[in-house]
Amino acid sequence: MTIEFNPSRGATLGVEWELQLVDTHTRHLRQDARDVLAAVPDLSEGQRPKAMHELMQSQVEIITDVCHTVAEAVQDLRKSIDRLTEAVEPRGMALACTGTHAISDWRDAVYAPNQRYVELVEEMQWLAWRIQTFGVHVHVGVRERDKVIPIVNALAAYLPHFLALTSSSPYWGGQDTGLASSRAIVFGSLPTAGPPHLLADWAEFEEYMDTLIKAGTIRSIKEVWWDIRPHPDFGTIEIRMFDGIPTPREVGMVAALSQCLVQQFDQQIDRGYTLPHPAPWVVRDNKWRATRYGLDADVITDDHGSTAPMRDVLYELQRELEPVAERLGCAEELAVVTDVLEQGSSSERQRAILADGGSLQDVVDATIIELAEDRFVTSNPNRDAGQSGS
């Protein structure tokens, strides 16, 4: 099986952001994506729509054009957010994004009117029924096909970094799961989800995809939902590990982190370096540690079992990537890593609201504020209103 790769012109960017449709009165998810998308034909129609259905009617996915800088990508997303806000506010809704919705029940979800999703639900059954989850995907362009698999392998070591920074789904159906990211468990249960298979080269990737198709496991390579995967049509590596991200500035942060890492690995290959190839057990174990503990995780740093605090590892990674970020023009966005380390990931901020006497309805209000105002909310936003959730 030959899989053609459409090379990109450098480390271009594309971002997909899955947004929640939240009822401003009940704070529950509204299953109204069909009506919202119909109200914004300028975004949802045409050959390259910028807003579209995802699996559930409770979400709308917005997509950037091909961008060259992080600032360009964030500005693209902001324009779509502003346009969608014009459509949802008169309908008594607001936009938000976290990996799961704190209080809504997945059993109330309605599937989007898409044949592909109908077939997915029929095949996966209960595994698909529960996927009322939200994430962010970042595509970074790669100039040469033969660089893709080595870069994917190297990026696998950063799954816990990606997840810890963006962990935003501690609650599932009104209950604290004890996890930083319940979405990682819910979505990761799909048969072709999870960490990428660490392959030798593009030829082995082609052979593996061919085997899966012949076995009937998948019908196309688009049904392989690895946390990091090649996207041959776009000429990108797609990083799918991020939980739902509440603020544009944090989306810019992960876009910068992704672009810097891919660019650094690309240049290291040009200089003759062999990229790191983490042991599969380390990749799996570290992903679990970030799923459970988020930024409080101690992560494995080598194949011998050495560990270090995730916060320390992230501070060091940010400093390491600063020269790359300067050259790419995304140093300001990369610096948001420090803000998250100091003020907490979304999962920590959500729990802080309950610790401040708030309710899960207050958590939902906070996520709406975070997206609308692009700022972190670390205490109960309704504390002074006299009534929780008012």
Coordinates of C-alpha atoms in Angstrom, one line a residue:
M1 CA 0.0 0.0 0.0
T2 CA 1.4 3.3 -1.0
I3 CA 0.4 6.3 1.0
E4 CA 1.3 9.6 -0.6
F5 CA 2.5 12.4 1.6
N6 CA 1.9 16.0 0.5
P7 CA 4.9 17.9 1.9
S8 CA 4.3 21.2 3.6
R9 CA 6.4 24.4 3.0
G10 CA 8.0 24.5 6.5
A11 CA 6.4 24.2 9.9
T12 CA 3.0 25.6 8.9
L13 CA 0.1 25.4 11.4
G14 CA -3.5 24.3 11.4
V15 CA -5.7 24.2 14.6
E16 CA -9.0 22.4 15.3
W17 CA -10.9 23.5 18.4
E18 CA -13.9 21.7 19.6
L19 CA -16.3 24.0 21.4
Q20 CA -19.2 23.4 23.8
L21 CA -22.6 24.8 23.3
V22 CA -23.8 25.7 26.8
D23 CA -27.2 26.8 27.9
T24 CA -26.8 30.0 29.8
H25 CA -29.7 29.3 32.2
T26 CA -29.2 25.6 33.1
R27 CA -25.5 25.5 32.4
H28 CA -26.0 22.1 30.7
L29 CA -24.9 21.3 27.2
R30 CA -27.4 22.1 24.4
Q31 CA -27.7 19.7 21.5
D32 CA -28.2 22.5 19.0
A33 CA -25.1 22.3 16.7
R34 CA -27.3 21.9 13.6
D35 CA -29.2 25.1 14.2
V36 CA -26.0 27.1 15.1
L37 CA -24.2 25.9 12.0
A38 CA -27.2 26.8 9.9
A39 CA -27.1 30.3 11.3
V40 CA -23.5 30.8 10.1
P41 CA -23.4 29.7 6.5
D42 CA -20.4 31.9 6.0
L43 CA -18.4 29.6 8.3
S44 CA -20.1 26.3 7.8
E45 CA -20.6 26.0 4.0
G46 CA -18.2 25.9 1.1
Q47 CA -15.3 23.7 0.1
R48 CA -13.3 24.6 3.2
P49 CA -15.7 25.2 6.1
K50 CA -14.3 26.8 9.2
A51 CA -17.0 25.5 11.5
M52 CA -18.5 22.0 11.3
H53 CA -20.2 19.2 13.2
E54 CA -18.3 16.8 15.5
L55 CA -19.7 13.6 16.8
M56 CA -22.3 15.1 19.2
Q57 CA -24.7 18.0 18.6
S58 CA -23.4 19.6 21.7
Q59 CA -20.2 20.7 20.0
V60 CA -19.1 22.8 17.1
E61 CA -15.5 22.4 15.7
I62 CA -13.8 25.5 14.4
I63 CA -10.8 25.1 12.0
T64 CA -8.1 27.5 10.9
D65 CA -6.8 28.1 7.4
V66 CA -3.2 27.0 6.9
C67 CA -1.2 29.5 9.0
H68 CA 2.5 30.3 9.2
T69 CA 2.6 31.8 12.7
V70 CA 0.9 31.0 16.0
A71 CA -0.4 34.6 16.1
E72 CA -2.1 34.1 12.8
A73 CA -3.7 30.9 13.9
V74 CA -5.1 32.4 17.1
Q75 CA -6.4 35.4 15.3
D76 CA -8.2 33.1 12.8
L77 CA -9.8 31.2 15.7
R78 CA -10.8 34.4 17.4
K79 CA -12.7 35.6 14.3
S80 CA -14.6 32.3 14.2
I81 CA -15.4 32.6 17.9
D82 CA -16.7 36.1 17.5
R83 CA -19.0 35.0 14.6
L84 CA -20.3 32.0 16.5
T85 CA -21.0 34.1 19.5
E86 CA -23.2 36.3 17.4
A87 CA -25.2 33.2 16.6
V88 CA -25.4 31.5 20.0
E89 CA -26.1 34.4 22.3
P90 CA -29.6 35.2 20.9
R91 CA -30.4 31.5 21.4
G92 CA -29.6 31.5 25.1
M93 CA -26.2 29.8 24.7
A94 CA -22.6 30.5 25.3
L95 CA -19.4 28.9 24.1
A96 CA -16.9 27.1 26.3
C97 CA -14.3 24.4 26.1
T98 CA -13.0 21.8 28.6
G99 CA -12.2 18.2 28.0
T100 CA -15.6 17.1 29.5
H101 CA -18.5 19.2 30.6
A102 CA -18.7 19.2 34.4
I103 CA -22.4 18.5 34.9
S104 CA -24.0 17.2 31.6
D105 CA -24.7 13.5 31.3
W106 CA -23.4 11.7 28.2
R107 CA -26.6 9.8 28.0
D108 CA -28.4 13.0 27.0
A109 CA -26.2 13.5 23.9
V110 CA -27.6 13.6 20.4
Y111 CA -25.4 12.5 17.5
A112 CA -24.6 14.8 14.6
P113 CA -26.3 14.1 11.3
N114 CA -23.3 12.6 9.6
Q115 CA -23.1 9.1 8.0
R116 CA -19.6 8.6 9.2
Y117 CA -20.6 9.2 12.8
V118 CA -23.6 6.9 12.5
E119 CA -21.3 4.1 11.3
L120 CA -18.8 4.8 14.1
V121 CA -21.5 4.6 16.7
E122 CA -22.8 1.4 15.2
E123 CA -19.4 -0.2 15.2
M124 CA -18.1 1.0 18.6
Q125 CA -21.4 1.0 20.5
W126 CA -20.9 2.0 24.2
L127 CA -17.4 3.2 23.6
A128 CA -18.7 5.8 21.1
W129 CA -21.9 6.5 23.0
R130 CA -19.9 8.2 25.8
I131 CA -17.7 10.4 23.6
Q132 CA -19.2 13.7 24.7
T133 CA -15.7 15.0 25.0
F134 CA -13.8 18.0 23.6
G135 CA -10.2 18.5 22.5
V136 CA -7.8 20.6 20.5
H137 CA -5.8 19.2 17.6
V138 CA -2.7 21.0 16.2
H139 CA -1.3 20.2 12.8
V140 CA 2.3 21.1 12.1
G141 CA 3.7 21.0 8.5
V142 CA 6.6 18.7 7.7
R143 CA 8.8 19.3 4.6
E144 CA 9.8 15.7 3.8
R145 CA 7.9 12.4 4.1
D146 CA 10.9 10.5 5.5
K147 CA 11.1 12.9 8.5
V148 CA 7.5 12.2 9.6
I149 CA 7.9 8.9 11.5
P150 CA 11.1 9.9 13.3
I151 CA 9.4 13.1 14.5
V152 CA 6.3 11.3 15.6
N153 CA 8.4 8.8 17.6
A154 CA 10.3 11.7 19.2
L155 CA 7.1 13.6 20.0
A156 CA 5.7 10.5 21.8
A157 CA 7.9 11.4 24.7
Y158 CA 6.0 14.6 25.1
L159 CA 2.5 13.1 25.5
P160 CA 2.5 13.8 29.3
H161 CA 3.7 17.4 28.8
F162 CA 0.9 18.1 26.3
L163 CA -1.8 16.5 28.5
A164 CA -0.6 17.9 31.9
L165 CA -0.6 21.5 30.5
T166 CA -4.1 21.2 29.1
S167 CA -5.8 18.8 31.6
S168 CA -9.3 20.1 31.9
S169 CA -11.6 17.2 32.5
P170 CA -11.6 16.3 36.2
Y171 CA -15.4 16.0 36.3
W172 CA -17.6 13.5 34.5
G173 CA -21.4 13.6 34.8
G174 CA -21.3 15.8 37.9
Q175 CA -18.7 13.7 39.7
D176 CA -15.0 14.3 40.5
T177 CA -13.2 11.4 38.9
G178 CA -10.0 11.9 40.8
L179 CA -8.2 12.3 37.5
A180 CA -6.8 15.4 35.9
S181 CA -8.1 14.2 32.5
S182 CA -11.1 11.9 32.3
R183 CA -11.3 12.6 28.6
A184 CA -8.0 10.8 28.1
I185 CA -9.6 7.7 29.4
V186 CA -13.0 8.0 27.6
F187 CA -11.5 8.8 24.2
G188 CA -8.5 6.6 24.7
S189 CA -10.7 3.5 25.1
L190 CA -11.4 3.4 21.3
P191 CA -9.6 0.5 19.7
T192 CA -7.4 2.7 17.4
A193 CA -6.8 5.5 19.9
G194 CA -3.9 5.9 22.3
P195 CA -0.2 6.5 21.9
P196 CA 1.2 6.2 18.4
H197 CA 2.9 2.9 17.4
L198 CA 6.6 3.6 17.3
L199 CA 7.5 2.5 13.8
A200 CA 10.8 2.4 12.0
D201 CA 10.0 4.5 8.9
W202 CA 7.4 5.5 6.4
A203 CA 7.5 2.1 4.7
E204 CA 6.6 0.4 7.9
F205 CA 3.8 2.9 8.4
E206 CA 2.4 2.0 5.0
E207 CA 2.7 -1.7 5.7
Y208 CA 0.9 -1.3 9.1
M209 CA -1.9 0.7 7.7
D210 CA -2.3 -1.8 4.8
T211 CA -2.5 -4.7 7.4
L212 CA -5.2 -2.9 9.4
I213 CA -7.3 -2.3 6.3
K214 CA -6.9 -5.9 5.1
A215 CA -7.9 -7.2 8.5
G216 CA -11.0 -5.0 8.5
T217 CA -9.9 -3.1 11.6
I218 CA -10.2 0.2 9.7
R219 CA -11.6 1.3 6.4
S220 CA -9.1 4.2 5.9
I221 CA -6.2 5.6 7.8
K222 CA -8.3 8.5 9.0
E223 CA -9.8 5.9 11.5
V224 CA -6.5 5.7 13.3
W225 CA -6.9 8.1 16.2
W226 CA -3.5 8.1 17.7
D227 CA -2.5 10.8 20.2
I228 CA 0.0 11.9 17.5
R229 CA -0.4 10.8 13.9
P230 CA 0.8 11.5 10.4
H231 CA -1.8 13.3 8.2
P232 CA -0.6 12.6 4.7
D233 CA -3.2 14.7 2.9
F234 CA -2.3 17.8 4.7
G235 CA 1.4 17.1 4.9
T236 CA 1.4 17.5 8.7
I237 CA 1.9 15.7 11.9
E238 CA -1.3 16.0 14.0
I239 CA -1.0 16.3 17.8
R240 CA -4.3 15.1 19.3
M241 CA -3.3 14.7 22.9
F242 CA -4.6 18.0 24.2
D243 CA -7.6 18.1 26.4
G244 CA -10.3 20.7 25.7
I245 CA -8.6 24.1 26.1
P246 CA -10.6 27.0 27.7
T247 CA -8.8 30.1 26.5
P248 CA -7.4 31.4 23.2
R249 CA -4.1 32.1 24.9
E250 CA -3.7 28.5 26.0
V251 CA -4.5 27.4 22.5
G252 CA -1.7 29.7 21.3
M253 CA 0.6 28.1 23.9
V254 CA 0.1 24.5 22.7
A255 CA 0.3 25.7 19.0
A256 CA 3.7 27.3 19.9
L257 CA 4.9 24.3 21.8
S258 CA 3.9 22.0 18.9
Q259 CA 5.5 24.1 16.2
C260 CA 8.7 24.6 18.2
L261 CA 9.2 20.9 18.8
V262 CA 8.5 19.8 15.3
Q263 CA 10.8 22.6 13.9
Q264 CA 13.6 21.6 16.3
F265 CA 13.4 17.9 15.4
D266 CA 13.2 18.8 11.7
Q267 CA 16.4 20.8 12.0
Q268 CA 18.1 18.1 14.1
I269 CA 17.5 15.6 11.3
D270 CA 19.0 18.0 8.8
R271 CA 22.1 18.2 11.0
G272 CA 22.5 14.4 11.0
Y273 CA 21.2 13.7 14.5
T274 CA 19.2 10.6 15.4
L275 CA 16.1 11.7 17.1
P276 CA 15.1 10.2 20.5
H277 CA 13.0 7.1 20.5
P278 CA 11.3 6.5 23.9
A279 CA 10.5 3.1 25.1
P280 CA 6.8 2.2 24.6
W281 CA 6.4 1.4 28.3
V282 CA 7.7 4.8 29.3
V283 CA 5.3 6.5 26.8
R284 CA 2.3 4.5 28.2
D285 CA 3.3 5.0 31.9
N286 CA 3.9 8.7 31.5
K287 CA 0.6 9.2 29.7
W288 CA -1.2 7.6 32.7
R289 CA 0.7 9.7 35.2
A290 CA -0.4 12.9 33.4
T291 CA -3.9 11.6 33.1
R292 CA -4.1 11.0 36.9
Y293 CA -2.0 13.8 38.3
G294 CA -1.7 16.5 35.6
L295 CA 1.0 19.0 36.5
D296 CA 1.6 17.3 39.9
A297 CA 2.8 14.1 38.1
D298 CA 6.3 12.8 38.5
V299 CA 7.3 11.7 35.0
I300 CA 9.8 9.1 33.9
T301 CA 12.7 10.8 32.2
D302 CA 14.7 7.8 30.8
D303 CA 14.5 4.1 30.1
H304 CA 16.0 3.3 33.5
G305 CA 13.1 4.7 35.5
S306 CA 14.5 8.0 36.7
T307 CA 11.7 10.5 37.5
A308 CA 11.3 14.3 37.8
P309 CA 8.4 16.6 38.7
M310 CA 6.4 17.6 35.7
R311 CA 6.5 21.3 36.6
D312 CA 10.3 21.2 36.6
V313 CA 10.4 19.3 33.3
L314 CA 8.1 21.9 31.7
Y315 CA 10.1 24.9 33.0
E316 CA 13.2 23.3 31.4
L317 CA 11.4 22.5 28.2
Q318 CA 10.2 26.1 27.8
R319 CA 13.7 27.5 28.3
E320 CA 15.1 24.9 25.9
L321 CA 12.6 26.0 23.2
E322 CA 12.9 29.7 23.6
P323 CA 15.5 30.2 20.9
V324 CA 13.4 28.2 18.4
A325 CA 10.3 30.2 19.5
E326 CA 12.2 33.5 18.9
R327 CA 13.0 32.4 15.3
L328 CA 9.4 31.3 14.7
G329 CA 7.9 34.4 16.2
C330 CA 6.0 32.6 18.9
A331 CA 8.0 33.4 22.0
E332 CA 5.1 35.3 23.6
E333 CA 2.7 32.4 23.1
L334 CA 5.2 29.9 24.4
A335 CA 5.7 32.0 27.6
V336 CA 2.1 31.2 28.6
V337 CA 3.5 27.8 29.8
T338 CA 4.9 29.8 32.8
D339 CA 1.4 31.3 33.4
V340 CA -0.2 27.9 33.5
L341 CA 2.5 26.5 35.8
E342 CA 1.9 29.4 38.2
Q343 CA -1.9 29.7 38.0
G344 CA -2.7 26.1 37.4
S345 CA -4.1 24.0 34.5
S346 CA -7.8 24.1 33.8
S347 CA -8.4 21.0 36.0
E348 CA -6.7 22.7 38.9
R349 CA -8.6 26.0 38.3
Q350 CA -11.9 24.1 38.2
R351 CA -11.2 22.4 41.5
A352 CA -10.1 25.7 43.1
I353 CA -13.6 27.0 42.4
L354 CA -15.2 24.2 44.5
A355 CA -12.5 24.8 47.2
D356 CA -13.7 28.4 47.2
G357 CA -17.2 27.4 48.0
G358 CA -18.5 27.2 44.5
S359 CA -20.6 24.6 42.8
L360 CA -20.1 22.7 39.5
Q361 CA -22.5 25.3 37.9
D362 CA -20.0 27.9 39.0
V363 CA -17.3 25.9 37.3
V364 CA -19.3 26.0 34.1
D365 CA -19.7 29.8 34.5
A366 CA -16.0 30.1 34.9
T367 CA -15.2 28.2 31.7
I368 CA -17.6 30.5 29.8
I369 CA -15.8 33.6 31.2
E370 CA -12.4 32.1 30.4
L371 CA -13.2 31.7 26.8
A372 CA -15.1 35.0 26.4
E373 CA -12.5 37.1 28.2
D374 CA -9.4 35.0 27.5
R375 CA -8.3 35.0 31.1
F376 CA -7.9 32.4 33.9
V377 CA -10.5 32.1 36.6
T378 CA -9.1 30.6 39.8
S379 CA -11.8 31.4 42.3
N380 CA -15.6 31.2 42.4
P381 CA -16.9 33.8 39.9
N382 CA -20.2 34.0 41.6
R383 CA -19.0 34.2 45.2
D384 CA -20.1 37.8 45.6
A385 CA -23.5 37.2 44.0
G386 CA -25.0 35.9 47.2
Q387 CA -26.1 32.6 45.7
S388 CA -23.9 30.0 44.1
G389 CA -24.5 29.8 40.4
S390 CA -26.6 33.0 40.2

